[in-house]
Tab-separated table of C-alpha atoms in Angstrom:
chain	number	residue	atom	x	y	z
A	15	UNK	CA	-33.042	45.589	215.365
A	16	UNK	CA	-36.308	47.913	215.459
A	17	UNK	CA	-39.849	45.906	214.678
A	18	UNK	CA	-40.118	48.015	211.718
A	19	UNK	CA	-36.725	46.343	210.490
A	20	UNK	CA	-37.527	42.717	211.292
A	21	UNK	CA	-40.574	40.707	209.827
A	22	UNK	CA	-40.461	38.201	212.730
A	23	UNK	CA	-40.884	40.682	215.624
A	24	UNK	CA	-44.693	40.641	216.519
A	25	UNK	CA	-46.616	43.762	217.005
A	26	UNK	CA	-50.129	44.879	218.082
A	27	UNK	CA	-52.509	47.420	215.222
A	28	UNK	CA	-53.919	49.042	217.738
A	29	UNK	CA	-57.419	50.647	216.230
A	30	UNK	CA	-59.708	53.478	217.694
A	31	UNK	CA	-63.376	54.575	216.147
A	32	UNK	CA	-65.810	56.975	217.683
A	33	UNK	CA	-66.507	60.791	217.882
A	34	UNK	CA	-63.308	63.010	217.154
A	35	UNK	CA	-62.432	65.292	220.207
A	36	UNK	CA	-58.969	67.030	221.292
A	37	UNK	CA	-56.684	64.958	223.040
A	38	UNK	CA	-58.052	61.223	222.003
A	39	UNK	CA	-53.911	60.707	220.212
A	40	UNK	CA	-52.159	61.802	223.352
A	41	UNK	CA	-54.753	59.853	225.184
A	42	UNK	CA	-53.810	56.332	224.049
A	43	UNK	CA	-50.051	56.673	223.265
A	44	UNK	CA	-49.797	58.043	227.210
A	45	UNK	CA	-51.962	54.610	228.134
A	46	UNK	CA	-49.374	52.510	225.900
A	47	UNK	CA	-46.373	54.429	227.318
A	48	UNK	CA	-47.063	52.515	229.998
A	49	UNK	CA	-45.959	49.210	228.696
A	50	UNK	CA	-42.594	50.634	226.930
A	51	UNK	CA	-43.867	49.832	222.999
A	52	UNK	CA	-42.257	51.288	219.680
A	53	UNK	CA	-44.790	53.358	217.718
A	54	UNK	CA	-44.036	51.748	214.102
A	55	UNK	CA	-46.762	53.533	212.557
A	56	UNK	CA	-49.469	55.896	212.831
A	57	UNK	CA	-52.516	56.808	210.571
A	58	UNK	CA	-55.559	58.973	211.281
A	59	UNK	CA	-58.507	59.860	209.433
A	60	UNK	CA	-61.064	62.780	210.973
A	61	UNK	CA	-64.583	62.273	208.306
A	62	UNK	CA	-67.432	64.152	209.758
A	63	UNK	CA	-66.590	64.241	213.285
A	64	UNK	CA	-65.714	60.802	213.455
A	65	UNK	CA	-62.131	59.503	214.165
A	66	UNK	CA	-60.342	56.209	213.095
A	67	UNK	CA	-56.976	55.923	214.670
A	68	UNK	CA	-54.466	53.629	213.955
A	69	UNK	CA	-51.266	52.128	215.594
A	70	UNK	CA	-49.121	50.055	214.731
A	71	UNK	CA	-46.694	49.003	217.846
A	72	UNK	CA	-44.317	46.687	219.221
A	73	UNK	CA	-45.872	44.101	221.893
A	74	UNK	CA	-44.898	44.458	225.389
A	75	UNK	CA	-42.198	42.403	225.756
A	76	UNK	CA	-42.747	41.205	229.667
A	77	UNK	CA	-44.978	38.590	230.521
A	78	UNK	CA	-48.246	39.029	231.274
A	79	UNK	CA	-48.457	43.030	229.785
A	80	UNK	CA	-49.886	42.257	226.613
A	81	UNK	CA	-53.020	40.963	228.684
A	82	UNK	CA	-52.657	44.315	230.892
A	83	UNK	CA	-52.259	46.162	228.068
A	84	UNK	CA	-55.109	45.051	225.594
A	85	UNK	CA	-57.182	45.351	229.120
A	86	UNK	CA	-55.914	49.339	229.690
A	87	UNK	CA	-56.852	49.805	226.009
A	88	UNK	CA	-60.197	49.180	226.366
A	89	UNK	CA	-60.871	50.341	229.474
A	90	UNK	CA	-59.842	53.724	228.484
A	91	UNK	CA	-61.823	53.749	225.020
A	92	UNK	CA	-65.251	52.847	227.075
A	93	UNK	CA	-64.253	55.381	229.448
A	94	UNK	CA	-64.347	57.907	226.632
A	95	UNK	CA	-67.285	56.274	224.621
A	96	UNK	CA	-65.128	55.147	222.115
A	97	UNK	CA	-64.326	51.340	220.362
A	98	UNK	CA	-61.170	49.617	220.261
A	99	UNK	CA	-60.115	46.712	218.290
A	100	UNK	CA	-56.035	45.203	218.809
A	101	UNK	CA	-54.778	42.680	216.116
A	102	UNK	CA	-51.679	40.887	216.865
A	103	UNK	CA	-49.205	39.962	213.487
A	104	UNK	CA	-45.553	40.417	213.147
A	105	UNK	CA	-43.402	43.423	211.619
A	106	UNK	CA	-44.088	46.053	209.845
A	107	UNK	CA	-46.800	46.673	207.139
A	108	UNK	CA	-45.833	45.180	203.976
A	109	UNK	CA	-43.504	47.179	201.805
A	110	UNK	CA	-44.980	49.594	199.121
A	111	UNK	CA	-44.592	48.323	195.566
A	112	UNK	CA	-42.337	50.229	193.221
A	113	UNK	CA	-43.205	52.668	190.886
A	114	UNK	CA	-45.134	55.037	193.255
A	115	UNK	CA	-47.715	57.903	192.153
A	116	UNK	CA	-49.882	60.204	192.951
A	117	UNK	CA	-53.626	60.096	191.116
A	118	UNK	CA	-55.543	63.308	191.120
A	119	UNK	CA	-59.033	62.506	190.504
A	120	UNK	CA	-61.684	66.005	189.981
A	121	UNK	CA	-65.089	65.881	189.876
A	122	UNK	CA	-67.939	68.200	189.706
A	123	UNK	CA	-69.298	66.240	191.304
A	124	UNK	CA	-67.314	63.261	192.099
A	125	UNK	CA	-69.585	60.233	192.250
A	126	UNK	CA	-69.410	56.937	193.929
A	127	UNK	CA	-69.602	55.541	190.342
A	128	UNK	CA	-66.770	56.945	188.958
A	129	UNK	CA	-64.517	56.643	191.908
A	130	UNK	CA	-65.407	53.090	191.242
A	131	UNK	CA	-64.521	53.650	187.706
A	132	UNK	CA	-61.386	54.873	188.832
A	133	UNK	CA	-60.149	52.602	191.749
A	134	UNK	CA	-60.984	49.528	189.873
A	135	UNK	CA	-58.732	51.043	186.796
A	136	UNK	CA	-55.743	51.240	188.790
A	137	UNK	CA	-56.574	47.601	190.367
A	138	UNK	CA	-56.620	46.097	186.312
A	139	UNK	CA	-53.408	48.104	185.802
A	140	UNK	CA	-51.537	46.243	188.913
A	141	UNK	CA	-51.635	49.338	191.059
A	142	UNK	CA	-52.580	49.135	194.718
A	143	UNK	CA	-54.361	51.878	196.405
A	144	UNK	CA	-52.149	52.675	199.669
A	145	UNK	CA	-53.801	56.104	200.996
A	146	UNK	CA	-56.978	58.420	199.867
A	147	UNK	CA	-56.992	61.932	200.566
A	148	UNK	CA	-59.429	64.750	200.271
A	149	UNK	CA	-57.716	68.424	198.717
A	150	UNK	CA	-60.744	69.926	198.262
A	151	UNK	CA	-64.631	69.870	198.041
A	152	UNK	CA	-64.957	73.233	196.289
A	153	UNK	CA	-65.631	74.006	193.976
A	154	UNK	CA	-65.245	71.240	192.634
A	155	UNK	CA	-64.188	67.659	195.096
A	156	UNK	CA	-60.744	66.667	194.640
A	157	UNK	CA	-59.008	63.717	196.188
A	158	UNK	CA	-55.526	62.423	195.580
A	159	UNK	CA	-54.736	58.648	195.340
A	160	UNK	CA	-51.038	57.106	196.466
A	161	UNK	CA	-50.535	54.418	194.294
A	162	UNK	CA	-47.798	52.065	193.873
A	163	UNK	CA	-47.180	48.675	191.781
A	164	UNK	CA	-47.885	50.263	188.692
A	165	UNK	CA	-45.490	52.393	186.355
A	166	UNK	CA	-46.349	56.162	186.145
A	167	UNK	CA	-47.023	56.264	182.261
A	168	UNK	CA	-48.963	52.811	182.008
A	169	UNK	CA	-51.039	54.064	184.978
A	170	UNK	CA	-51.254	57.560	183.412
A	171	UNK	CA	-52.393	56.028	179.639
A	172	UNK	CA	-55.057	53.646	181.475
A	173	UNK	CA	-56.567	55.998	183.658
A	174	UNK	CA	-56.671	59.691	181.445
A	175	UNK	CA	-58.504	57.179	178.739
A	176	UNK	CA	-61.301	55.966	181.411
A	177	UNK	CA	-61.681	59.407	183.293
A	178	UNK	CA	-62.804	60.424	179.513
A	179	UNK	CA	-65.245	58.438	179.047
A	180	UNK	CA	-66.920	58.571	183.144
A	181	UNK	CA	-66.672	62.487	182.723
A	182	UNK	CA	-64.069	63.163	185.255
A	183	UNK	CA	-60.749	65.142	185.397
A	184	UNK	CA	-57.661	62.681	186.324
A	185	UNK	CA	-54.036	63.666	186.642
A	186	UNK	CA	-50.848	61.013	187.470
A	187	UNK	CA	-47.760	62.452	188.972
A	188	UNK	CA	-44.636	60.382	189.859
A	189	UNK	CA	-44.456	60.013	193.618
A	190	UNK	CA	-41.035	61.986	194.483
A	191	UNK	CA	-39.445	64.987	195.955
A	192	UNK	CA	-39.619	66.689	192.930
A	193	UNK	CA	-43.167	67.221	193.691
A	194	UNK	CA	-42.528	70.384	196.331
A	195	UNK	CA	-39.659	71.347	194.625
A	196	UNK	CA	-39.362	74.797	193.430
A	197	UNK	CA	-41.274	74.868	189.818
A	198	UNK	CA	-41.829	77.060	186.935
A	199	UNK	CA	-45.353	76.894	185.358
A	200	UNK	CA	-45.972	78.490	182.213
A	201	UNK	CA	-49.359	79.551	180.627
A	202	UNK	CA	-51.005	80.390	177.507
A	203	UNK	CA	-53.122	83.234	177.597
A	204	UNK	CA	-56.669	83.333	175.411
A	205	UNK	CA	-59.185	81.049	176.576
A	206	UNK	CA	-56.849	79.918	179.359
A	207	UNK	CA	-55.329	82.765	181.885
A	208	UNK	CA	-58.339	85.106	180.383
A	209	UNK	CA	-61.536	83.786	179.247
A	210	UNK	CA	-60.869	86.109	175.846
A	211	UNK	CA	-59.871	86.126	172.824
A	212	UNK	CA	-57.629	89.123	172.352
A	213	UNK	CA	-57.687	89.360	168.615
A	214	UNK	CA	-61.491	88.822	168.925
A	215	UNK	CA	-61.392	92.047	171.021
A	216	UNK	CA	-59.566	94.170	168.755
A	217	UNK	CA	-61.295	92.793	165.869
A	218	UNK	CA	-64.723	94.233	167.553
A	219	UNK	CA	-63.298	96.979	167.448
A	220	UNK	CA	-62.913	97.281	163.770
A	221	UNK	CA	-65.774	95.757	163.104
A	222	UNK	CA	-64.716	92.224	161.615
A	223	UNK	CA	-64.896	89.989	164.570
A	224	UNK	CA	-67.195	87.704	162.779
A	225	UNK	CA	-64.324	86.644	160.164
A	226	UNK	CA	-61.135	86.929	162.183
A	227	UNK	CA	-63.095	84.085	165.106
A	228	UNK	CA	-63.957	82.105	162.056
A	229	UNK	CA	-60.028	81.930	161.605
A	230	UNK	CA	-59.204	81.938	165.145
A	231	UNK	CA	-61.603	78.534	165.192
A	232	UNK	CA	-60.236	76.675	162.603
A	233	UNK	CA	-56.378	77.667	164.040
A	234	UNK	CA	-57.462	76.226	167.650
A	235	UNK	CA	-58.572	73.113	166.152
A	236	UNK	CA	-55.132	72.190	164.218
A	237	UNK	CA	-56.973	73.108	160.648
A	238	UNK	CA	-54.915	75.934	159.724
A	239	UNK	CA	-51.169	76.731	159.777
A	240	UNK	CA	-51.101	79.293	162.996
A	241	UNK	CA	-48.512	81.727	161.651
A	242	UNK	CA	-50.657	82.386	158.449
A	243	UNK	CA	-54.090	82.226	160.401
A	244	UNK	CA	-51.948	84.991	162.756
A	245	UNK	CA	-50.738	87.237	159.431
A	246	UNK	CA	-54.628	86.916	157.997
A	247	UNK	CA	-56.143	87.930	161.031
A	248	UNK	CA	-53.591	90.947	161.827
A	249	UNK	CA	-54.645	92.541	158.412
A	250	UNK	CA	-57.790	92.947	159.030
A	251	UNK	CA	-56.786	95.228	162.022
A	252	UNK	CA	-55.217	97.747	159.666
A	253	UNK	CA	-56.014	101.197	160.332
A	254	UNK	CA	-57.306	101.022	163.863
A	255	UNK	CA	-56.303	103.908	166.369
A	256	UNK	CA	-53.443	102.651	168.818
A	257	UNK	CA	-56.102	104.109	171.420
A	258	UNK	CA	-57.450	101.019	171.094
A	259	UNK	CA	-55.140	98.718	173.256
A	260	UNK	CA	-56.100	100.621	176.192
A	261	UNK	CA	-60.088	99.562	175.820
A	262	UNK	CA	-58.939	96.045	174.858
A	263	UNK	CA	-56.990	96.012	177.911
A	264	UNK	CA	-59.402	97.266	180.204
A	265	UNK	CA	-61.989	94.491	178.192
A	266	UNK	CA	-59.592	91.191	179.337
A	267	UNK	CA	-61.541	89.023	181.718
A	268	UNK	CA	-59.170	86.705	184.205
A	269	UNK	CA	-60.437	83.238	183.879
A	270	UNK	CA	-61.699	82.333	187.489
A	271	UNK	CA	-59.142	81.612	189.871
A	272	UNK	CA	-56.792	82.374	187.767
A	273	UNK	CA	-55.602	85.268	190.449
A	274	UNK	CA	-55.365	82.799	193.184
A	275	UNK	CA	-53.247	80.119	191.215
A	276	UNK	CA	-50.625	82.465	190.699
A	277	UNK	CA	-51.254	84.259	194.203
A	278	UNK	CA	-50.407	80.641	195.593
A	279	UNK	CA	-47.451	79.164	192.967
A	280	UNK	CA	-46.199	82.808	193.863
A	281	UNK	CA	-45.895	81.865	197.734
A	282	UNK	CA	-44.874	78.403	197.417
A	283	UNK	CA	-41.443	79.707	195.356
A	284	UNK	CA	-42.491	78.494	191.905
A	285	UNK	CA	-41.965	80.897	188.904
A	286	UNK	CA	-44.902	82.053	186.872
A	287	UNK	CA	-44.814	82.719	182.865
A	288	UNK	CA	-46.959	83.435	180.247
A	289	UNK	CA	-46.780	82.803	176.195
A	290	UNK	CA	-49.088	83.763	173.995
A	291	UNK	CA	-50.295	83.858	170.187
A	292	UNK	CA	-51.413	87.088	171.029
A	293	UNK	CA	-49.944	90.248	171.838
A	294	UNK	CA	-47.248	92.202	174.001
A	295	UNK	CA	-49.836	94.902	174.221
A	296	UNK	CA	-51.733	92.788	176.412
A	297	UNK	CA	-49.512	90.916	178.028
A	298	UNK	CA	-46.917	92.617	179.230
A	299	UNK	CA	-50.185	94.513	180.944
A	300	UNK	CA	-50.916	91.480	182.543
A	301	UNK	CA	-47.365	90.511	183.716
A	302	UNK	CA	-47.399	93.860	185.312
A	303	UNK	CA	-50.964	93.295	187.146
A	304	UNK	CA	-50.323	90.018	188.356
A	305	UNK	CA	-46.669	90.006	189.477
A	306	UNK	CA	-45.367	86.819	186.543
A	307	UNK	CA	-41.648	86.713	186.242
A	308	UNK	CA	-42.213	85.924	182.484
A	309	UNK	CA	-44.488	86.868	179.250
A	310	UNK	CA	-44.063	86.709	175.713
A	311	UNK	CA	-45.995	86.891	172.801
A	312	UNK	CA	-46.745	88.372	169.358
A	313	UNK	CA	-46.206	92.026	169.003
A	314	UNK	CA	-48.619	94.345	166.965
A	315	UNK	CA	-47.342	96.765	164.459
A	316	UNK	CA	-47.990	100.303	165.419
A	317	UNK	CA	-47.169	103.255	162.780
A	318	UNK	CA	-48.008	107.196	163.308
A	319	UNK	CA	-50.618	105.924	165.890
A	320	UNK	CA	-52.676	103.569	164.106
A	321	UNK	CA	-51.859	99.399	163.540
A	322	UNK	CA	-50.070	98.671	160.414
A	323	UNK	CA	-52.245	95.200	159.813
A	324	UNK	CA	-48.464	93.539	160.783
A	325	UNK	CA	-46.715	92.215	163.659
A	326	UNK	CA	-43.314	92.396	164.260
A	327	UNK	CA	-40.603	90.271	165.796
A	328	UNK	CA	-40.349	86.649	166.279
A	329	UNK	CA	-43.568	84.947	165.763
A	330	UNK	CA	-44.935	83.112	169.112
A	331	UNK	CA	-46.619	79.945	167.487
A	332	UNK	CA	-46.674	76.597	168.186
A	333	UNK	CA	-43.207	75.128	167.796
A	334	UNK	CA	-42.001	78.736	169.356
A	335	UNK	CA	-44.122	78.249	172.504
A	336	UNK	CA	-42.305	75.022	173.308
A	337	UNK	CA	-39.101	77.026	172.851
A	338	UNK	CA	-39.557	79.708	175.383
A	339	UNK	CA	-40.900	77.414	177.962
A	340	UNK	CA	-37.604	75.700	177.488
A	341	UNK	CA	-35.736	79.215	177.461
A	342	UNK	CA	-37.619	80.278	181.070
A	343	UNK	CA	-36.705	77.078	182.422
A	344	UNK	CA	-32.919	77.963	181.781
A	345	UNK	CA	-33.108	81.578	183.095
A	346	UNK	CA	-35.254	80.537	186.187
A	347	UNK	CA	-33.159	77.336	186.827
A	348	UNK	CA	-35.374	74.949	186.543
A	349	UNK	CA	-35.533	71.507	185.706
A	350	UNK	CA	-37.788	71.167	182.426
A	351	UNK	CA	-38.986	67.894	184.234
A	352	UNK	CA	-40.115	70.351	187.089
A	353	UNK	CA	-42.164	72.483	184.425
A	354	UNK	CA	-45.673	72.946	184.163
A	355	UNK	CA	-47.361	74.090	181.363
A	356	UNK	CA	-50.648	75.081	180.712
A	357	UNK	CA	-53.290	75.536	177.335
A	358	UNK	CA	-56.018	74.753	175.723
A	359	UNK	CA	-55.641	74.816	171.878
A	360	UNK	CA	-53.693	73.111	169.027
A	361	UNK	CA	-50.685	75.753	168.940
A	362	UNK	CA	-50.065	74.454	172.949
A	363	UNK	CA	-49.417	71.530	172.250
A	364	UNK	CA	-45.217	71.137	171.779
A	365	UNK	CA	-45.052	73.325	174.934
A	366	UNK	CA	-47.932	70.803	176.860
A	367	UNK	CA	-45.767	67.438	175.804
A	368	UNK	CA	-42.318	69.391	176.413
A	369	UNK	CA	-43.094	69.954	179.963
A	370	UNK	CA	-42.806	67.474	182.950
A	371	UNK	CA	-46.864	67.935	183.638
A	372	UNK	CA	-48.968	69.291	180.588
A	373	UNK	CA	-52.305	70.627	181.629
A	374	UNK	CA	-55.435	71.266	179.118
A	375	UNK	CA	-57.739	73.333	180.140
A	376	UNK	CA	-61.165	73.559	178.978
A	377	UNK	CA	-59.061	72.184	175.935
A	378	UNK	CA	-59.961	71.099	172.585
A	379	UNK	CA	-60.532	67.545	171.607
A	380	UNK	CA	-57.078	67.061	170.041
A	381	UNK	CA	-55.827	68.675	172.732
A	382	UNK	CA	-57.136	66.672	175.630
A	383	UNK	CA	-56.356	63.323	173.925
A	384	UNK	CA	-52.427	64.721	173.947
A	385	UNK	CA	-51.830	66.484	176.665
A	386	UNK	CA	-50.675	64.456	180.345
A	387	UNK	CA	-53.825	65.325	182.159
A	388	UNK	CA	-56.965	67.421	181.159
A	389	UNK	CA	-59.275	69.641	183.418
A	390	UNK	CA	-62.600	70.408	182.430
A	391	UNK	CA	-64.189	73.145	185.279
A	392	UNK	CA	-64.025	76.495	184.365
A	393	UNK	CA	-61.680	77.182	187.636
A	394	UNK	CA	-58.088	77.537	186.793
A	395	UNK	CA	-56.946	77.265	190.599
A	396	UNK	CA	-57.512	73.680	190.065
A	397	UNK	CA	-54.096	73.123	188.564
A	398	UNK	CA	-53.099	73.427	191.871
A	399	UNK	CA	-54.701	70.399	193.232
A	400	UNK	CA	-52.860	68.393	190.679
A	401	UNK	CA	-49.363	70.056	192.686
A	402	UNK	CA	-50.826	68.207	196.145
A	403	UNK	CA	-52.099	71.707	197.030
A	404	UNK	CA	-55.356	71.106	199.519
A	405	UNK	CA	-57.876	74.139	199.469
A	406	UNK	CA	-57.521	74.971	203.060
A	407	UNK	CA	-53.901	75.309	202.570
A	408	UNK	CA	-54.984	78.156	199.625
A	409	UNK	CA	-57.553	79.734	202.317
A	410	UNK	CA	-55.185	79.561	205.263
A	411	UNK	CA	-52.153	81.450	203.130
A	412	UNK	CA	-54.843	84.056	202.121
A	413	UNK	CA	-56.850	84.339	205.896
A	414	UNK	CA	-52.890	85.417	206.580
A	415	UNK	CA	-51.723	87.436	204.113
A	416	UNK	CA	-55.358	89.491	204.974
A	417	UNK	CA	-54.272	89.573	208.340
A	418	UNK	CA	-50.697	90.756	208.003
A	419	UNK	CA	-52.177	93.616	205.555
A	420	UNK	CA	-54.562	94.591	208.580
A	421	UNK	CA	-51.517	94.825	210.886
């Protein structure tokens, strides 16, 4: 039986500190090949140029070579101007508690006070913090918790509530496989894939922009029954030349990073959708510029060249953006517990709870308090840091794609 598998076996942490250079790893496990030890475990942590290297091994088992051994140790860290610390104990380190997650924590910045905020949240909710890990530190700092001895959705409710009120974005995942599986994520479109409204945009156009936001306002914010709000609006387009679509179109703004997220999902496997309150004329533009396997939305009347004031179809509203998430998930095979969806107003919100990780973004009040997890930068590639994604693993996948393109 292996140390790892027996408490009662007694093993050495061997620990290493000092200036990070190549070859300080192979260094000491070639010293402790030497004495024939089991590597049990292994963590290292690089943090501005300094190392902290840890082992966890069987003790030598002949007499006299644990002496020789913590002796070789040290020897070789002075030789390299580093420190070295070995604590005997027995087995392995103690088992993880169940119910396992990951904790996303954003800031902009991230403070010492909130991580405080944060870490002592998950200590009052019985969770233990077992690793911290940097995924980014622009533009905005991102590190990811593993926590375990707490339940996902007690952990999740405790934590979303605090990050609130400190001013920080916090997601919680379940810990699992599932996590790098092959995803779909599904977005809405205004104010969340574009930084536009796109009725706004047509409604400048004929010259009533100032009454159709008032509606669009009190529709985001839950006041107003969307598929009326939608009909209301729509008339006041009546009349305007279907030349129009193309300026609207060329008048969209992508919501920063908004290319890169789907650059990214688009690499890693996952599927990429889009469903909007707005319009086909848009976004079927947009599923065609940015390569997403999916799009619906609302579909403007056009008669003899000019809008009617009507859309046509099945309307895209609240309850019916929950239903095509679930009707993408079936054509792209996915698991809706592997689903992602993404919005920021009132109409998002059946399709935000029906999904296995609802995001708001930049959301309304009503929205935030709902939804799983809520970010608050105006970056959408930060979704992807909630998906375990680091930002060198982003610029690494673009430095080679840029390459490939030059060769």
């Amino acid at each position: 039986m292996s140390a790892s598998q027996n408490s009662d076996v007694r093993t050495l942490l061997v620990k290493i500190f000092g200036k990070d250079r190549p070859g300080i790893t192979a260094g000491l496990f070639d010293t402790l090949a030497a004495y024939a030890v089991d590597v049990i475990d292994i963590e290292q942590v690089v943090s501005r140029g300094r190392l902290v290297l840890c082992a966890l091994v069987s003790a030598p088992t002949r007499p006299g070579d644990e002496g020789d051994l913590r002796a070789t140790v040290h020897s070789w860290a002075e030789s390299l101007k580093l420190q070295a610390e070995i604590i005997s104990g027995t087995g392995d380190n103690r088992p993880r508690g169940s119910g396992r997650s990951h904790v996303t924590v954003l800031g902009h910045p991230l403070t010492a006070e909130s991580t405080a905020a944060i870490a002592a949240r998950i200590t009052e909710t019985g969770g233990n913090i077992d690793r911290i890990f940097r995924l980014a530190k622009y533009p905005v700092t991102a590190v990811e918790f593993a926590v375990s001895g707490a339940e996902t959705e007690a952990l999740r409710t405790a934590l979303v509530t605090r990050a609130a009120q400190i001013g920080v974005d916090v997601a919680v995942v379940s810990a699992g496989l599932h996590r790098r599986a092959q995803r779909l994520v599904v977005m809405d479109v205004d104010s969340t894939l574009i930084q536009d409204e796109v009725i706004e945009l047509f409604a400048a156009h004929a010259g009533c922009e100032d009454e159709v936001a008032e509606v669009t306002a009190a529709a985001m914010r839950g006041e107003l029954d969307f598929e009326q709000s939608l009909h209301a609006r729509v008339a006041l387009l009546a009349g305007l030349d279907a030349s129009v679509v193309d300026k609207v179109r060329s008048e969209v703004r992508l919501t920063r990073g908004a290319r890169t997220l789907i650059r990214t999902l688009k690499r890693l496997g996952f599927q990429v959708g889009v469903v909007s309150g707005g319009f086909t004329q848009v976004t079927d533009d947009l599923q065609e510029r940015l390569g997403l396997d999916f799009a619906s939305a609302n579909t403007l009347e056009i008669v003899d060249g000019k809008l009617t004031g009507r859309v046509t179809g099945e309307i895209v509203d609240r309850a019916g953006k929950a239903r095509l998430l679930r009707r993408f998930a079936a054509e792209a095979g996915v698991p809706l517990a592997q689903t992602v969806a993404i919005g920021d107003g009132a109409n998002d919100l059946d399709m935000l709870n029906a999904a296995g990780l609802g995001v708001a973004f930049n959301a309304k009040p009503v929205v935030r308090q709902a939804a799983h997890t809520a970010v608050n930068v105006p970056f959408l590639d930060t979704v992807l840091y909630l998906l375990g994604i680091t930002r060198e693993e982003v610029e690494a996948a673009d430095a080679e794609s840029e390459a490939a393109v030059e060769h």
